[in-house]
Short mmCIF file of C-alpha atoms in Angstrom, two decimals:
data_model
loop_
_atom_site.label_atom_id
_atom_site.label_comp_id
_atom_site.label_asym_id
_atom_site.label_seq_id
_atom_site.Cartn_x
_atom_site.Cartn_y
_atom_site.Cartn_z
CA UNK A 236 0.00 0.00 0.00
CA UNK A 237 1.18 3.67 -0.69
CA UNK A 238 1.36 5.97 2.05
CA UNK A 239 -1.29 8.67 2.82
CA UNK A 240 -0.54 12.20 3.03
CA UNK A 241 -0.59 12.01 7.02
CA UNK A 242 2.39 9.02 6.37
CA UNK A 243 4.43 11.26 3.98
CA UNK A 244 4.24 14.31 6.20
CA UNK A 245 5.30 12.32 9.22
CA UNK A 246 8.14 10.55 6.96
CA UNK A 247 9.57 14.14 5.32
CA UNK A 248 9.39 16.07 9.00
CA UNK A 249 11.38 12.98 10.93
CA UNK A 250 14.46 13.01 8.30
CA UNK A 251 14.23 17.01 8.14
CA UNK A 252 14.95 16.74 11.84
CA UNK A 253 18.20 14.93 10.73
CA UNK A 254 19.38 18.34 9.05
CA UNK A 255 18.97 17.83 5.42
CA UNK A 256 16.38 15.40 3.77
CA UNK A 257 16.81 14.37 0.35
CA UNK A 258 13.55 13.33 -1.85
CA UNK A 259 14.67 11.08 -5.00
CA UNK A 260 11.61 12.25 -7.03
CA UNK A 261 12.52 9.87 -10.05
CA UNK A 262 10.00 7.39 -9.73
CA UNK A 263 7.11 9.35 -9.17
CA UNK A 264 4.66 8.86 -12.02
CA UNK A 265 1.86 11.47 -10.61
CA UNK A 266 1.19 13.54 -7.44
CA UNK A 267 -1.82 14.25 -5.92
CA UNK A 268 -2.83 17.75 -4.65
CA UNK A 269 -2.56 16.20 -0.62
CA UNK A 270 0.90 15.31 -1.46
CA UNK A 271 2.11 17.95 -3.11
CA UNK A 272 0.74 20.27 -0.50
CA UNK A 273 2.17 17.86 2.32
CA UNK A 274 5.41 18.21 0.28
CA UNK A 275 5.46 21.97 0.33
CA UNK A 276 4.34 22.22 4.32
CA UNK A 277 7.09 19.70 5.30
CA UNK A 278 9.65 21.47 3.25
CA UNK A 279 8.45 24.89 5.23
CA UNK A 280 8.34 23.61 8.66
CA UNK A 281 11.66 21.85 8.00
CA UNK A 282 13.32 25.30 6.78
CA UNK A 283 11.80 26.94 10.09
CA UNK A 284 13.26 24.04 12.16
CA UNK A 285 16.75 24.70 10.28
CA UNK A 286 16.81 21.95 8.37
CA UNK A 287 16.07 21.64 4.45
CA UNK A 288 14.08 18.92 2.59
CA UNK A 289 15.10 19.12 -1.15
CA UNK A 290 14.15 17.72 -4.32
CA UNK A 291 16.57 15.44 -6.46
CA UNK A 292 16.06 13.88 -9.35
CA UNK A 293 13.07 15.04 -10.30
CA UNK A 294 10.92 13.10 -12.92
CA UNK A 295 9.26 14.65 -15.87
CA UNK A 296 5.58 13.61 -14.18
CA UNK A 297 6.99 15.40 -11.03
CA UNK A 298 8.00 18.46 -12.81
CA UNK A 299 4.56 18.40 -14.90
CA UNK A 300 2.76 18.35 -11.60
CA UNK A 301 4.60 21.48 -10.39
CA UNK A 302 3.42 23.33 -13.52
CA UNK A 303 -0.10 22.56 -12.90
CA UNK A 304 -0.11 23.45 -9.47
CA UNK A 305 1.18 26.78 -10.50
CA UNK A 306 4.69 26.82 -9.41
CA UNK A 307 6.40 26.35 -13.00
CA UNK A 308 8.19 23.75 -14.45
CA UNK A 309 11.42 25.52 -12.34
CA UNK A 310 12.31 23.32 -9.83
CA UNK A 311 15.70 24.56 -8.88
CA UNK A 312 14.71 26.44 -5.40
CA UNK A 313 13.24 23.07 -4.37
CA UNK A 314 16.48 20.98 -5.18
#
């Protein structure tokens, strides 16, 4: 089973707490709008914590994504 949203926030905010996280985005095929926005909260609360989650190896369906929820198809402040 894939994780919920709940799961991934949990997941993102425990390694954050490490220093910096590291997301290998290569595999993902499609992201759904509780992700994404779990994504972007994690990668807030982990900057306000002083740590960083980033982005690395982003695939195309994970850059696609980005563009349609309105952040562009720039991904370089997220890596």
């Amino acid at each position: 089973a894939k994780p919920d949203a709940a799961t991934l926030r949990d997941a993102l905010l425990a390694l954050a707490d490490l220093g910096e996280a590291r997301v290998d985005a290569s595999e993902v095929e499609r992201l759904s709008g509780p992700a994404f926005q779990v994504l972007l909260i994690a990668m807030r609360d982990a900057l306000f914590a002083g740590g960083k989650i980033r982005i690395v190896n982003p695939s195309f369906a994970f850059g696609l994504c980005f563009e349609a929820f309105g952040l562009g198809g720039d991904l370089e402040p997220f890596q």
